[in-house]
Amino acid sequence: MVIIGLLRASARALRGRHLLEMLVLAGVYLAVARLGLSMSTVGGNVSPVWPPTGVALAALVLRGPLLWPGIYLGAFLATASTGVPLSVALGVATGNTLATVLGALLTRRLRMDADLSRIRDVVVLCVGAGAVCTGVSSLVGPLCLLLGGVLPAEVLGRAVWV
């Protein structure tokens, strides 16, 4: 139900003032993703540091979950720029977007204040949302690369661990 409501609201936002914010977020995500990809350790697509997730999570926490299409677009463009098949780029973008949306929804569910003035808020952000974002994206991304024939099976464990 939450996802369907988010999709409907985002469709309305595409016609409204959020469109510019989505495009800016996509551009920032893409730029920061290129930085992350420059540190790639497995196959040119898996990096031990993925700063776009932090940028995306901050955008959703501070500006709201309706900006998720900007994350999807940025993640898709970043992944597609590595030369992977279209299906892989779509899958990785879906995983990265889902990870960030789930992390942001968790911060709302646990009533985290975005000003991080309480230790509890910092713990929710770092431990809760951080674990959700990294956990989901570090599983979905390498699996999409494996299923798309980009990542050899023998390095899957290392790719997920990274």
mmCIF file of C-alpha atoms in Angstrom:
data_model
loop_
_atom_site.group_PDB
_atom_site.id
_atom_site.type_symbol
_atom_site.label_atom_id
_atom_site.label_comp_id
_atom_site.label_asym_id
_atom_site.label_seq_id
_atom_site.Cartn_x
_atom_site.Cartn_y
_atom_site.Cartn_z
ATOM 1 C CA MET A 1 0.000 0.000 0.000
ATOM 2 C CA VAL A 2 2.766 2.436 0.912
ATOM 3 C CA ILE A 3 4.581 1.803 -2.376
ATOM 4 C CA ILE A 4 1.414 2.297 -4.462
ATOM 5 C CA GLY A 5 0.671 5.561 -2.672
ATOM 6 C CA LEU A 6 4.250 6.682 -3.231
ATOM 7 C CA LEU A 7 3.991 5.880 -6.950
ATOM 8 C CA ARG A 8 0.761 7.846 -7.330
ATOM 9 C CA ALA A 9 2.082 10.839 -5.407
ATOM 10 C CA SER A 10 5.313 10.791 -7.407
ATOM 11 C CA ALA A 11 3.364 10.764 -10.674
ATOM 12 C CA ARG A 12 1.571 13.917 -9.518
ATOM 13 C CA ALA A 13 4.891 15.440 -8.431
ATOM 14 C CA LEU A 14 6.322 14.934 -11.927
ATOM 15 C CA ARG A 15 3.852 17.551 -13.091
ATOM 16 C CA GLY A 16 4.618 19.850 -10.184
ATOM 17 C CA ARG A 17 7.438 21.687 -8.497
ATOM 18 C CA HIS A 18 9.308 18.527 -7.530
ATOM 19 C CA LEU A 19 10.406 17.870 -11.113
ATOM 20 C CA LEU A 20 13.332 20.296 -10.923
ATOM 21 C CA GLU A 21 14.406 18.848 -7.574
ATOM 22 C CA MET A 22 14.266 15.335 -9.051
ATOM 23 C CA LEU A 23 16.446 16.356 -11.989
ATOM 24 C CA VAL A 24 18.971 18.096 -9.741
ATOM 25 C CA LEU A 25 19.060 15.049 -7.473
ATOM 26 C CA ALA A 26 19.613 12.787 -10.493
ATOM 27 C CA GLY A 27 22.523 14.955 -11.625
ATOM 28 C CA VAL A 28 24.120 15.071 -8.184
ATOM 29 C CA TYR A 29 23.615 11.320 -7.764
ATOM 30 C CA LEU A 30 25.258 10.679 -11.132
ATOM 31 C CA ALA A 31 28.236 12.921 -10.342
ATOM 32 C CA VAL A 32 28.795 11.354 -6.929
ATOM 33 C CA ALA A 33 28.283 7.865 -8.400
ATOM 34 C CA ARG A 34 31.085 8.499 -10.880
ATOM 35 C CA LEU A 35 33.308 9.266 -7.897
ATOM 36 C CA GLY A 36 32.224 6.000 -6.269
ATOM 37 C CA LEU A 37 32.799 4.045 -9.478
ATOM 38 C CA SER A 38 36.321 5.457 -9.687
ATOM 39 C CA MET A 39 37.069 3.414 -6.549
ATOM 40 C CA SER A 40 35.628 0.219 -8.009
ATOM 41 C CA THR A 41 37.324 -2.979 -6.904
ATOM 42 C CA VAL A 42 35.264 -5.701 -8.583
ATOM 43 C CA GLY A 43 34.601 -5.632 -12.320
ATOM 44 C CA GLY A 44 34.381 -1.854 -12.630
ATOM 45 C CA ASN A 45 30.905 -1.878 -11.089
ATOM 46 C CA VAL A 46 31.308 -2.695 -7.399
ATOM 47 C CA SER A 47 32.844 -0.131 -5.081
ATOM 48 C CA PRO A 48 33.695 -0.437 -1.378
ATOM 49 C CA VAL A 49 32.385 3.105 -0.930
ATOM 50 C CA TRP A 50 29.107 4.233 -2.460
ATOM 51 C CA PRO A 51 28.519 7.890 -1.514
ATOM 52 C CA PRO A 52 25.410 8.366 -3.705
ATOM 53 C CA THR A 53 23.384 6.394 -1.169
ATOM 54 C CA GLY A 54 24.155 9.012 1.468
ATOM 55 C CA VAL A 55 23.223 11.817 -0.910
ATOM 56 C CA ALA A 56 19.996 10.052 -1.853
ATOM 57 C CA LEU A 57 19.063 9.262 1.741
ATOM 58 C CA ALA A 58 19.694 12.861 2.785
ATOM 59 C CA ALA A 59 17.486 14.102 -0.057
ATOM 60 C CA LEU A 60 14.616 11.812 0.912
ATOM 61 C CA VAL A 61 14.908 12.572 4.622
ATOM 62 C CA LEU A 62 15.168 16.335 4.126
ATOM 63 C CA ARG A 63 12.890 16.864 1.107
ATOM 64 C CA GLY A 64 10.571 13.853 1.191
ATOM 65 C CA PRO A 65 10.115 10.482 -0.476
ATOM 66 C CA LEU A 66 8.538 11.936 -3.620
ATOM 67 C CA LEU A 67 12.034 12.601 -4.970
ATOM 68 C CA TRP A 68 12.722 8.890 -5.504
ATOM 69 C CA PRO A 69 12.460 9.154 -9.330
ATOM 70 C CA GLY A 70 15.529 11.414 -9.253
ATOM 71 C CA ILE A 71 17.443 8.696 -7.435
ATOM 72 C CA TYR A 72 16.271 6.105 -9.938
ATOM 73 C CA LEU A 73 17.305 8.223 -12.911
ATOM 74 C CA GLY A 74 20.719 9.018 -11.424
ATOM 75 C CA ALA A 75 21.341 5.396 -10.467
ATOM 76 C CA PHE A 76 20.255 4.178 -13.891
ATOM 77 C CA LEU A 77 22.488 6.643 -15.736
ATOM 78 C CA ALA A 78 25.450 5.866 -13.481
ATOM 79 C CA THR A 79 25.103 2.122 -13.955
ATOM 80 C CA ALA A 80 24.368 2.354 -17.677
ATOM 81 C CA SER A 81 27.512 4.467 -18.120
ATOM 82 C CA THR A 82 29.604 1.434 -17.164
ATOM 83 C CA GLY A 83 28.480 -0.406 -20.291
ATOM 84 C CA VAL A 84 26.314 -3.058 -18.648
ATOM 85 C CA PRO A 85 23.204 -4.404 -20.425
ATOM 86 C CA LEU A 86 20.039 -2.325 -20.101
ATOM 87 C CA SER A 87 18.338 -4.953 -17.923
ATOM 88 C CA VAL A 88 21.245 -4.868 -15.466
ATOM 89 C CA ALA A 89 21.213 -1.064 -15.295
ATOM 90 C CA LEU A 90 17.459 -1.121 -14.634
ATOM 91 C CA GLY A 91 17.849 -3.782 -11.931
ATOM 92 C CA VAL A 92 20.707 -2.036 -10.151
ATOM 93 C CA ALA A 93 18.857 1.292 -10.290
ATOM 94 C CA THR A 94 15.776 -0.385 -8.825
ATOM 95 C CA GLY A 95 17.824 -1.901 -6.007
ATOM 96 C CA ASN A 96 19.610 1.346 -5.184
ATOM 97 C CA THR A 97 16.350 3.289 -5.227
ATOM 98 C CA LEU A 98 14.505 0.700 -3.150
ATOM 99 C CA ALA A 99 17.329 0.648 -0.611
ATOM 100 C CA THR A 100 17.199 4.405 -0.166
ATOM 101 C CA VAL A 101 13.403 4.605 -0.034
ATOM 102 C CA LEU A 102 13.295 1.857 2.598
ATOM 103 C CA GLY A 103 15.987 3.633 4.617
ATOM 104 C CA ALA A 104 14.072 6.911 4.459
ATOM 105 C CA LEU A 105 10.784 5.228 5.370
ATOM 106 C CA LEU A 106 12.508 3.639 8.359
ATOM 107 C CA THR A 107 13.672 7.049 9.582
ATOM 108 C CA ARG A 108 10.093 8.300 9.371
ATOM 109 C CA ARG A 109 8.666 5.205 11.036
ATOM 110 C CA LEU A 110 11.144 5.560 13.900
ATOM 111 C CA ARG A 111 10.409 9.301 14.101
ATOM 112 C CA MET A 112 13.952 10.452 13.462
ATOM 113 C CA ASP A 113 14.385 14.226 13.554
ATOM 114 C CA ALA A 114 16.369 15.389 10.538
ATOM 115 C CA ASP A 115 18.306 17.883 12.650
ATOM 116 C CA LEU A 116 19.977 14.918 14.420
ATOM 117 C CA SER A 117 19.922 16.779 17.733
ATOM 118 C CA ARG A 118 19.401 13.603 19.758
ATOM 119 C CA ILE A 119 21.731 10.634 19.983
ATOM 120 C CA ARG A 120 18.733 8.461 19.174
ATOM 121 C CA ASP A 121 18.345 10.228 15.812
ATOM 122 C CA VAL A 122 21.988 9.617 14.932
ATOM 123 C CA VAL A 123 21.640 5.942 15.872
ATOM 124 C CA VAL A 124 18.477 5.577 13.769
ATOM 125 C CA LEU A 125 20.230 7.180 10.801
ATOM 126 C CA CYS A 126 23.540 5.340 11.049
ATOM 127 C CA VAL A 127 22.484 1.948 12.351
ATOM 128 C CA GLY A 128 18.923 1.662 11.095
ATOM 129 C CA ALA A 129 18.778 3.484 7.783
ATOM 130 C CA GLY A 130 22.471 2.929 7.084
ATOM 131 C CA ALA A 131 22.155 -0.815 7.534
ATOM 132 C CA VAL A 132 18.997 -1.009 5.427
ATOM 133 C CA CYS A 133 20.460 1.059 2.579
ATOM 134 C CA THR A 134 23.781 -0.746 2.448
ATOM 135 C CA GLY A 135 22.234 -4.156 3.027
ATOM 136 C CA VAL A 136 19.662 -3.932 0.257
ATOM 137 C CA SER A 137 21.895 -2.275 -2.329
ATOM 138 C CA SER A 138 24.872 -4.536 -1.623
ATOM 139 C CA LEU A 139 22.695 -7.587 -2.249
ATOM 140 C CA VAL A 140 20.577 -6.424 -5.179
ATOM 141 C CA GLY A 141 23.363 -4.757 -7.182
ATOM 142 C CA PRO A 142 25.762 -7.715 -7.334
ATOM 143 C CA LEU A 143 22.875 -10.137 -7.937
ATOM 144 C CA CYS A 144 21.739 -8.082 -10.938
ATOM 145 C CA LEU A 145 25.320 -8.019 -12.222
ATOM 146 C CA LEU A 146 25.553 -11.796 -11.769
ATOM 147 C CA LEU A 147 22.210 -12.530 -13.437
ATOM 148 C CA GLY A 148 23.096 -10.185 -16.287
ATOM 149 C CA GLY A 149 26.341 -12.021 -16.949
ATOM 150 C CA VAL A 150 28.492 -9.049 -15.952
ATOM 151 C CA LEU A 151 29.863 -10.458 -12.704
ATOM 152 C CA PRO A 152 31.372 -13.960 -12.559
ATOM 153 C CA ALA A 153 29.821 -16.232 -9.919
ATOM 154 C CA GLU A 154 33.183 -16.841 -8.249
ATOM 155 C CA VAL A 155 33.467 -13.174 -7.207
ATOM 156 C CA LEU A 156 29.857 -12.754 -6.041
ATOM 157 C CA GLY A 157 30.730 -13.248 -2.374
ATOM 158 C CA ARG A 158 33.474 -10.652 -2.549
ATOM 159 C CA ALA A 159 31.186 -8.256 -4.421
ATOM 160 C CA VAL A 160 28.433 -8.573 -1.803
ATOM 161 C CA TRP A 161 30.932 -8.186 1.021
ATOM 162 C CA VAL A 162 32.394 -5.047 -0.549
#
